[in-house]
Tab-separated table of C-alpha atoms and ligand atoms in Angstrom:
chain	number	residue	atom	x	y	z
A	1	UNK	CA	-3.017	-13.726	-7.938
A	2	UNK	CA	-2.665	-17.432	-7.602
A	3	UNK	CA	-4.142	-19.193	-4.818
A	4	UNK	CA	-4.260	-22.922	-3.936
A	5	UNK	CA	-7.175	-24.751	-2.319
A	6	UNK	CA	-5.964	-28.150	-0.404
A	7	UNK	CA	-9.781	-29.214	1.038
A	8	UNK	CA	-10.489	-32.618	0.938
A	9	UNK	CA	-14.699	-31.962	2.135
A	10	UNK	CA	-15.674	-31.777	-1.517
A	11	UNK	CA	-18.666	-28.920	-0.822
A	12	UNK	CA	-16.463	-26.976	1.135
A	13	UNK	CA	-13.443	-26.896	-1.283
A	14	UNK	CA	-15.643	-26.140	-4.463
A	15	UNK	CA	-17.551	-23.267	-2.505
A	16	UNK	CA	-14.385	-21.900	-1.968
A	17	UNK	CA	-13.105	-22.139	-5.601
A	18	UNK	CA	-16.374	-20.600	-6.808
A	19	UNK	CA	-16.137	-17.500	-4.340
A	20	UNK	CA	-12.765	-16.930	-4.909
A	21	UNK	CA	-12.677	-17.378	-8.615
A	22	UNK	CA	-15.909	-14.983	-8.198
A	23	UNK	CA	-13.285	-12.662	-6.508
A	24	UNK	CA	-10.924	-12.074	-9.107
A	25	UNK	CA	-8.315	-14.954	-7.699
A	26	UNK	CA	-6.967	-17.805	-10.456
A	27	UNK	CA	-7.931	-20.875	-8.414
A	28	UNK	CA	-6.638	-24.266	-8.329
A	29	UNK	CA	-7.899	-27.118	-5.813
A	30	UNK	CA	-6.577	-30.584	-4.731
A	31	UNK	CA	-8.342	-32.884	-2.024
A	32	UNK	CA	-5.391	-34.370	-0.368
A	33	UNK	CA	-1.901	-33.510	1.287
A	34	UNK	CA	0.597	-34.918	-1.128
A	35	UNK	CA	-1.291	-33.015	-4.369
A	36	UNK	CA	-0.680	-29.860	-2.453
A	37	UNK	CA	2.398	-30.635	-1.795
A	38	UNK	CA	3.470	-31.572	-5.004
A	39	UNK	CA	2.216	-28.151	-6.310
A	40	UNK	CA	2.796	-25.816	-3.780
A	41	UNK	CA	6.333	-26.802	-4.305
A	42	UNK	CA	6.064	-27.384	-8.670
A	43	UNK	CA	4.026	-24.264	-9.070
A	44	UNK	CA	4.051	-20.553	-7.929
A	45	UNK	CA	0.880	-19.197	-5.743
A	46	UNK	CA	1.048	-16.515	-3.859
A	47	UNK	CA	-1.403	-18.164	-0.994
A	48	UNK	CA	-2.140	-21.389	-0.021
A	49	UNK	CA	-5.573	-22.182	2.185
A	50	UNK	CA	-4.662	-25.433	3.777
A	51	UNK	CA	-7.264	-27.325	5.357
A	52	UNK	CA	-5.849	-29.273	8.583
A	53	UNK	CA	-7.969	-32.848	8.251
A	54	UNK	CA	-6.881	-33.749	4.953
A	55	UNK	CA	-6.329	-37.701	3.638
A	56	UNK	CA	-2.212	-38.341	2.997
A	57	UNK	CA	-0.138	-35.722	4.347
A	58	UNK	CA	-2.431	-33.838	6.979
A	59	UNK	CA	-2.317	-29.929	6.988
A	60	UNK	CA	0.617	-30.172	9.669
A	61	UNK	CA	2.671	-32.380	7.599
A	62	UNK	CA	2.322	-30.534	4.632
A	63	UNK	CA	3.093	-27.053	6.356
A	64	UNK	CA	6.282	-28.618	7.688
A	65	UNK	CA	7.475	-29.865	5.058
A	66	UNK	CA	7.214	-26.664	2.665
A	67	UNK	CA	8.709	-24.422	5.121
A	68	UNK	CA	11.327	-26.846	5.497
A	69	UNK	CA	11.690	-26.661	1.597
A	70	UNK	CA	12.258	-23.105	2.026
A	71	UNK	CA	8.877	-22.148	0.527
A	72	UNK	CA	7.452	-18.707	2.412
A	73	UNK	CA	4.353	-18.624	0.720
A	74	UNK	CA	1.878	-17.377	3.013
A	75	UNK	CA	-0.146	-20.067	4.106
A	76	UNK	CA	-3.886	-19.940	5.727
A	77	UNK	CA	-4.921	-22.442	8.102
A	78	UNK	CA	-9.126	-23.949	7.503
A	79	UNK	CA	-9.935	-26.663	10.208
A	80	UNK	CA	-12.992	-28.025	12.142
A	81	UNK	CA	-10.716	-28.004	15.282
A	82	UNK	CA	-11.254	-24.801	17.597
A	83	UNK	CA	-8.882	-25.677	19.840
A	84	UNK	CA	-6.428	-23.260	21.246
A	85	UNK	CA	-3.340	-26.007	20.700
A	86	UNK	CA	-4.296	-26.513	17.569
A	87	UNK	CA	-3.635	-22.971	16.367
A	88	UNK	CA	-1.324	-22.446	18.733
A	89	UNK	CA	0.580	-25.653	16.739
A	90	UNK	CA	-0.887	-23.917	13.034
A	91	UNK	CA	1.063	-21.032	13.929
A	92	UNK	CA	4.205	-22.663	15.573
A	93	UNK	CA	4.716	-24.556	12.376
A	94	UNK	CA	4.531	-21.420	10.286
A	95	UNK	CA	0.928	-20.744	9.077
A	96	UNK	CA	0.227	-17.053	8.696
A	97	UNK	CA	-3.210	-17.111	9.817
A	98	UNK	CA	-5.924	-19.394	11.092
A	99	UNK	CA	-9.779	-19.973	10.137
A	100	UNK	CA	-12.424	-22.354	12.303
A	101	UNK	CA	-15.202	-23.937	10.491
A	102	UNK	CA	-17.543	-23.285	9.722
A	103	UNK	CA	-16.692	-19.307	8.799
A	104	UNK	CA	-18.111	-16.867	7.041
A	105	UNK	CA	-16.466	-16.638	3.640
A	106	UNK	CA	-16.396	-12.570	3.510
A	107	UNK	CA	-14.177	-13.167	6.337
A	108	UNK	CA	-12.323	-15.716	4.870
A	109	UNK	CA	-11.979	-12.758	1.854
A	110	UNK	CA	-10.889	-10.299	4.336
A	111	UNK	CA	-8.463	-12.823	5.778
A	112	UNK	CA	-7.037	-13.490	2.261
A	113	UNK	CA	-6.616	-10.044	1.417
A	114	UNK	CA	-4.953	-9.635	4.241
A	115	UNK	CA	-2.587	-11.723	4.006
A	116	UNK	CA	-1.716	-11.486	-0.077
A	117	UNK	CA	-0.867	-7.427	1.012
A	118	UNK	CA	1.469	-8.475	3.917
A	119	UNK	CA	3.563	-10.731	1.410
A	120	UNK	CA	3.843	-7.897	-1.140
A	121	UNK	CA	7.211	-5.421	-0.227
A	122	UNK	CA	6.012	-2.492	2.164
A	123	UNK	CA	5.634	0.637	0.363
A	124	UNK	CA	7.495	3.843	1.016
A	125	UNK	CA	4.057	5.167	1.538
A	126	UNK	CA	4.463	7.836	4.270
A	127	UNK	CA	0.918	9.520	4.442
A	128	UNK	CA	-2.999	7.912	4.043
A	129	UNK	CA	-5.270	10.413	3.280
A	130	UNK	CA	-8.872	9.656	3.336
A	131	UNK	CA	-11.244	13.289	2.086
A	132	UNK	CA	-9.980	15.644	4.583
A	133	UNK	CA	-8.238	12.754	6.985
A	134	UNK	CA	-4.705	12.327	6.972
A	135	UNK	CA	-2.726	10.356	8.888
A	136	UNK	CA	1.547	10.647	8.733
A	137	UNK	CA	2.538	7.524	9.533
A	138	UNK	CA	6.221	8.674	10.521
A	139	UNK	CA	5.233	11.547	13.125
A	140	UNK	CA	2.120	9.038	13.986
A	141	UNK	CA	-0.409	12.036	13.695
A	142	UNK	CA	-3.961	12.009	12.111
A	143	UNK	CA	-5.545	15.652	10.908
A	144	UNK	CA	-8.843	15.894	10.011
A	145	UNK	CA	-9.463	19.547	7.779
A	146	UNK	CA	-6.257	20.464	8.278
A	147	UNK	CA	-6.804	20.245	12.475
A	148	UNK	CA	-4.704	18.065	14.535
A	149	UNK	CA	-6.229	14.813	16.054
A	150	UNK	CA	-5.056	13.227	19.004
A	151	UNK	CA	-5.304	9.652	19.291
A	152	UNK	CA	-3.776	6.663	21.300
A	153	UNK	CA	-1.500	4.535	19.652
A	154	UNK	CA	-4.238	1.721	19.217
A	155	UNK	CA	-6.085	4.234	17.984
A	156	UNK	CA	-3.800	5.613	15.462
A	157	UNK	CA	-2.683	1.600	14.680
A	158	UNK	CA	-6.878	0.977	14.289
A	159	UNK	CA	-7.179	3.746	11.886
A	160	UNK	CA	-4.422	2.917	9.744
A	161	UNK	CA	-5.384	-0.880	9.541
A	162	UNK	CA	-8.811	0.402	8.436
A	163	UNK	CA	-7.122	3.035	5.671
A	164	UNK	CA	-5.132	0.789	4.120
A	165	UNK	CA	-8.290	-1.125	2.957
A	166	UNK	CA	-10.518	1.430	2.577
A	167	UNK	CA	-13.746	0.191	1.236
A	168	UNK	CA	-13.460	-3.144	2.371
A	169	UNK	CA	-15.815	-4.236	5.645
A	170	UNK	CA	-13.731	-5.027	8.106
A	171	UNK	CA	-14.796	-8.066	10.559
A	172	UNK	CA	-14.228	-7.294	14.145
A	173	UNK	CA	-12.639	-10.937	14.630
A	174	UNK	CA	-9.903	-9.716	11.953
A	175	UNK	CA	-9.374	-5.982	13.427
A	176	UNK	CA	-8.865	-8.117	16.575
A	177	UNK	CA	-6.337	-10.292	14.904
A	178	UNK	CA	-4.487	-7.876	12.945
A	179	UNK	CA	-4.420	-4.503	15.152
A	180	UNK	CA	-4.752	-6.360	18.895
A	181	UNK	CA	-3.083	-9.447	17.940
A	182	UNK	CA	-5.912	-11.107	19.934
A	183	UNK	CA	-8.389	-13.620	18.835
A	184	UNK	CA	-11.869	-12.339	19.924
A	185	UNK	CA	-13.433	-14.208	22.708
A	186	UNK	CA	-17.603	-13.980	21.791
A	187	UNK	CA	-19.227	-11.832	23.959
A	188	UNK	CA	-16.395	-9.034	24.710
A	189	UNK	CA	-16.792	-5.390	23.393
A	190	UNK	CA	-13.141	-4.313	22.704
A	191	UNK	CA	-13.737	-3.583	19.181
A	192	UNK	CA	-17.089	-1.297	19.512
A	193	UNK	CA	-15.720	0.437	22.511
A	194	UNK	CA	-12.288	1.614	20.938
A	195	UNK	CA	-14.544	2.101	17.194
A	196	UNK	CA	-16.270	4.536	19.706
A	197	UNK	CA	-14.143	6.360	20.505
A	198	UNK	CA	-12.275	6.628	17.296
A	199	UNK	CA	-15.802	7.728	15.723
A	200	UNK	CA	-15.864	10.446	18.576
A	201	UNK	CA	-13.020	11.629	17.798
A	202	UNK	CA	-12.779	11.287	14.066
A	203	UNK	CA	-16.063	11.961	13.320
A	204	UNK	CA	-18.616	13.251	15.375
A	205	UNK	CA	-17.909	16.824	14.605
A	206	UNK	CA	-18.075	16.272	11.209
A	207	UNK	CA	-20.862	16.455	8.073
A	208	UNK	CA	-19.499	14.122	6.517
A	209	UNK	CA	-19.041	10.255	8.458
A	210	UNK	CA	-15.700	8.082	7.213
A	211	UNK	CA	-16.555	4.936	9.708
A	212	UNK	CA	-18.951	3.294	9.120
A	213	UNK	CA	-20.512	-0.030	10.526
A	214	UNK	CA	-21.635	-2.735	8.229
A	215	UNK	CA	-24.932	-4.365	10.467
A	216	UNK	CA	-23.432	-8.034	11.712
A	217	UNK	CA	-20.556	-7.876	8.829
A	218	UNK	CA	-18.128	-4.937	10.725
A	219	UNK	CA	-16.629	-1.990	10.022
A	220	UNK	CA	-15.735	-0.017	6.701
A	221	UNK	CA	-13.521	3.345	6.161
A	222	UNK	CA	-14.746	5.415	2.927
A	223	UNK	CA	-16.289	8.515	1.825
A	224	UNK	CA	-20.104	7.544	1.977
B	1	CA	CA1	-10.806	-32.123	6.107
């Protein structure tokens, strides 16, 4: 996987190419608008991380002007800003996703894995199975040993999100992004409350624990 790096704040943009060249990614960087513009639209990558305050073309300009060259590649907002306009505007223009600084960067991960999945074609997948969990994602039923769970459609929509990346600690921000379509306001408990009740219901009669909660990090679906 190719990803592209357009930061022009030199110590963020090389932490960034270290971690994600750490990651497994193939990672080139440039430190101003028209460079990324150039080889967003020369080269292929399959994700750009686009940094909003950049020298040249900002982060707006250059987001405009490769979705008006037809170019879908998914695109991942970094900026300094917080402001709801402003990722209100990220969005509007076409950004997939949007990151304040300073972030953490396994989020950042998350948030990149994320987003590479959502560009490849859906699969014909029709079942997740986890040990003895299964969930049919066409009746939109979850068994655990063979047993028939019933959950609420967030719930069911939580528990998939967290099966199809098994393994991977989930931030609550990104849960909140990607199964709410909310962005988490500090200081509100929607995440633990539904994870809750999920565990209550998915686990708590059960030897063996699937959810699990990664101290300060989130939440991770595996077989401990
Ligand atoms: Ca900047």
């Amino acid at each position: 996987m190719k990803l592209l790096v357009a930061e022009d704040e030199l110590k963020t943009g090389i932490y960034l190419q270290k971690g994600l060249t750490e990651a497994g990614f193939s990672v080139d960087r440039v430190i101003n608008g028209n460079d990324a513009l150039q080889l967003i639209l020369e080269r292929s990558y399959d994700l750009l991380i686009l940094d909003v305050m950049l020298p040249g073309l900002n982060g707006w300009d250059v987001l405009r002007k490769i979705r008006a060259a037809g170019a879908s590649v998914p695109v991942l907002f970094l900026s300094a800003r917080d402001g709801v306009e402003d990722r209100v505007k990220g969005l509007d223009l076409g950004a997939d996703d949007y990151m304040v600084k300073p972030f953490a960067f396994s989020e950042l991960l998350a948030r990149v894995r994320v987003l590479l999945r959502r560009a490849t074609p859906p699969s014909s997948q029709t079942h997740l199975t986890i040990g003895d969990l299964e969930l049919d994602l066409l009746k939109h039923q979850a068994f655990r040993g063979g047993k028939r769970i019933d959950l609420t459609a967030k719930e069911f929509s939580l528990l998939k999100f967290m099966l199809q990346h098994r393994g991977e600690v989930l931030p609550k921000s990104l849960i909140a992004s990607q199964v709410w379509n909310i962005q988490l306001e500090s200081g509100t408990n929607v995440i633990e409350v539904a994870m809750r009740r999920l565990r209550a219901k998915i686990d708590d009669r059960f030897e063996s624990k699937l959810i699990h909660t990664s101290r300060g990090m989130g939440y991770v679906i595996d077989i401990s």
